[in-house]
Amino acid sequence: MAFTRREFTRQSALTGAGIALTGTVAALATAPGALAAGDSKHGHDDHGHDDHGNGHDGHGHSHEPGYGALLPDPKGIVALPAGFSYKIITHSGVTKLESGEFTPSNHDGTAAFEGARGVTLLVNNHELAGTRPDWEHPVPLTDGLVYDAVAAGGCTVVETRRDGRTAEWVGIAGTSTNCAGGATPWGTWLTCEETEDRAGKNGLLKDHGYVFEVDPSDRRANRDPRPIKAFGRYAHEAVVIDPKQGHAYLTEDASGPNGLLYRWVPPHGFKHGRGKLRTLAADAGVLQATKCFDRSGKFVDDLSRATKIGTVYGVDWVDVPDRDARTVSVRKQFGDQEVTRARKLEGMWWGDGGAYIVSSFARAESPVQHDGQVWFYDPKRRTLTLKVLLGINAAPSEDGAFDGPDNITVSPYGGLVIAEDGEGVQHLFGATESGRTYPIARNELNAGTAQKPEYSEFTGVTFSPDGKTLYANIQTPGIMLAITGPWKRHSRREQ
């Protein structure tokens, strides 16, 4: 039964402060000077300081979350806390595929899957837009795995073994701008094209802006790539699947106007499984966009309106008129009062019975400016709850505050791990269940000059199936890292 606006406002009135918050991340605040809702009564700020201006208990014992300060890397790649180390798994233009070609560049979204005999399989997106001559290391055109023979993007599958050996091969080629995506409950990867290019535009031969399924365990299943047109054609960013209801949730990274959060409802009787999505008709199921309202019942036009951690919105779903956008982009098919928009809707991850959803930043194109939000969508309650809010980072070139969250994962040790795609210094950072943030890694690979340093974003953050290794990418030139160390669940005092 639909969860109506009237039911939401009535329940909000009964609870006073709105719907109760759920999930492992109670309330996350990383803006300078901001208070996490779960910590405000204790006087904690976003840096974990207590009322006396330090992070100790009065006996010299630190209660700071995380793993301590980041130590400079003599090799100039990644700074990590003491006790942690990294290994380069793939490096564009350096490592090679099984076929002999170099690893493609521009690493992006990644997920890890358990293979046979202790093997870990990683599917790695390569965010390469346009045609192949535009890139030094495009995804190789492996026979039978090509969608559009002139397009540069795609995915590779990386196999890592217990003895340290690795192998890499193409999962799909001839796609465009493969940015994020998402792992399915049945062990495959959904790669998303962040583009709306049609055949004939930018030299491409086929329509793009679709989602494709890649099976890391069965190379034959990836032959003859077919877009999942039922999910719509737009600037896809990420996707997750509700393992119980079978709904897909998808983000759109677009502006002019801002993009949308979508839900795909499968047709009656459809059962998910390996290879089933590619069998769907282009109009199968229903594609819908969010329409949010606050606890007073007032329509919310843009998610940037939320300026307090713990803000809860009720969610209605509005059917998309033309999901393949034959004449008008999907997000432009709605009037200003019909849907709720957000700037830079990017990474997603399924956890705690719902979807964590990133809005990377908002500027002049949005009603309110911010440097990042993370929302949690609860499908049972049909609510969106603001978990992370980053204020504008006034000094992005200085190591300190975080900005521009992008790819995200739920940590097996509690809380979230987030890849930063902001201005200036770039980090992997964590957030505890009560909202205190801490650095995990810093990119030290300077692509600029000593006078004007330039650091690529982190992408593809994901844990190995056993939780012992954190994988992440430096997007440019394209380096996949395996980070290991003394991972731990934070104590109650560190929360």
PDB file of C-alpha atoms in Angstrom, residues 90 92 97 102-110 123-129 137-140 152-158 168-172 175-180 189 191-192 473 475 477-480:
ATOM      1  CA  THR A  90      46.569  -2.104 -11.495  1.00  0.00           C
ATOM      2  CA  SER A  92      47.087   2.376 -16.347  1.00  0.00           C
ATOM      3  CA  LEU A  97      45.620  -7.273 -19.302  1.00  0.00           C
ATOM      4  CA  PHE A 102      47.754  -1.886 -21.032  1.00  0.00           C
ATOM      5  CA  THR A 103      45.260  -1.425 -18.204  1.00  0.00           C
ATOM      6  CA  PRO A 104      42.749   1.245 -19.341  1.00  0.00           C
ATOM      7  CA  SER A 105      42.810   4.641 -17.640  1.00  0.00           C
ATOM      8  CA  ASN A 106      40.385   6.678 -15.545  1.00  0.00           C
ATOM      9  CA  HIS A 107      39.413   4.155 -12.882  1.00  0.00           C
ATOM     10  CA  ASP A 108      36.028   4.806 -11.273  1.00  0.00           C
ATOM     11  CA  GLY A 109      33.298   2.752  -9.576  1.00  0.00           C
ATOM     12  CA  THR A 110      34.362  -0.654  -8.280  1.00  0.00           C
ATOM     13  CA  VAL A 123      34.892  -5.084 -11.489  1.00  0.00           C
ATOM     14  CA  ASN A 124      36.411  -1.694 -12.285  1.00  0.00           C
ATOM     15  CA  ASN A 125      34.709   1.032 -14.335  1.00  0.00           C
ATOM     16  CA  HIS A 126      36.753   3.218 -16.680  1.00  0.00           C
ATOM     17  CA  GLU A 127      35.207   6.666 -17.052  1.00  0.00           C
ATOM     18  CA  LEU A 128      36.219   7.381 -20.629  1.00  0.00           C
ATOM     19  CA  ALA A 129      33.923   9.663 -22.621  1.00  0.00           C
ATOM     20  CA  HIS A 137      44.533   3.765 -23.002  1.00  0.00           C
ATOM     21  CA  PRO A 138      40.870   3.046 -23.847  1.00  0.00           C
ATOM     22  CA  VAL A 139      39.194  -0.227 -22.904  1.00  0.00           C
ATOM     23  CA  PRO A 140      40.357  -2.794 -25.487  1.00  0.00           C
ATOM     24  CA  ALA A 152      36.311   4.306 -25.332  1.00  0.00           C
ATOM     25  CA  GLY A 153      34.812   3.217 -22.003  1.00  0.00           C
ATOM     26  CA  GLY A 154      33.871  -0.016 -20.326  1.00  0.00           C
ATOM     27  CA  CYS A 155      34.850  -2.248 -17.404  1.00  0.00           C
ATOM     28  CA  THR A 156      37.684  -4.573 -16.583  1.00  0.00           C
ATOM     29  CA  VAL A 157      37.615  -7.498 -14.165  1.00  0.00           C
ATOM     30  CA  VAL A 158      40.592  -7.805 -11.832  1.00  0.00           C
ATOM     31  CA  GLU A 168      42.894  -8.523 -15.510  1.00  0.00           C
ATOM     32  CA  TRP A 169      40.573  -8.871 -18.482  1.00  0.00           C
ATOM     33  CA  VAL A 170      37.777  -6.939 -20.204  1.00  0.00           C
ATOM     34  CA  GLY A 171      34.229  -7.324 -18.877  1.00  0.00           C
ATOM     35  CA  ILE A 172      32.556  -4.967 -21.336  1.00  0.00           C
ATOM     36  CA  THR A 175      30.458   1.919 -23.630  1.00  0.00           C
ATOM     37  CA  SER A 176      30.878   5.555 -22.617  1.00  0.00           C
ATOM     38  CA  THR A 177      31.698   7.432 -19.434  1.00  0.00           C
ATOM     39  CA  ASN A 178      31.357   4.448 -17.105  1.00  0.00           C
ATOM     40  CA  CYS A 179      31.250   6.295 -13.808  1.00  0.00           C
ATOM     41  CA  ALA A 180      29.751   4.518 -10.811  1.00  0.00           C
ATOM     42  CA  TRP A 189      27.983  -5.544 -11.384  1.00  0.00           C
ATOM     43  CA  THR A 191      27.887  -0.348 -14.758  1.00  0.00           C
ATOM     44  CA  CYS A 192      26.358   3.068 -15.434  1.00  0.00           C
ATOM     45  CA  ASN A 473      41.258   3.986  -6.981  1.00  0.00           C
ATOM     46  CA  GLN A 475      41.121   8.041 -10.952  1.00  0.00           C
ATOM     47  CA  PRO A 477      45.953   8.229 -14.383  1.00  0.00           C
ATOM     48  CA  GLY A 478      44.145   5.144 -13.105  1.00  0.00           C
ATOM     49  CA  ILE A 479      45.585   3.260 -10.139  1.00  0.00           C
ATOM     50  CA  MET A 480      43.817   0.564  -8.126  1.00  0.00           C
TER      51      MET A 480
END
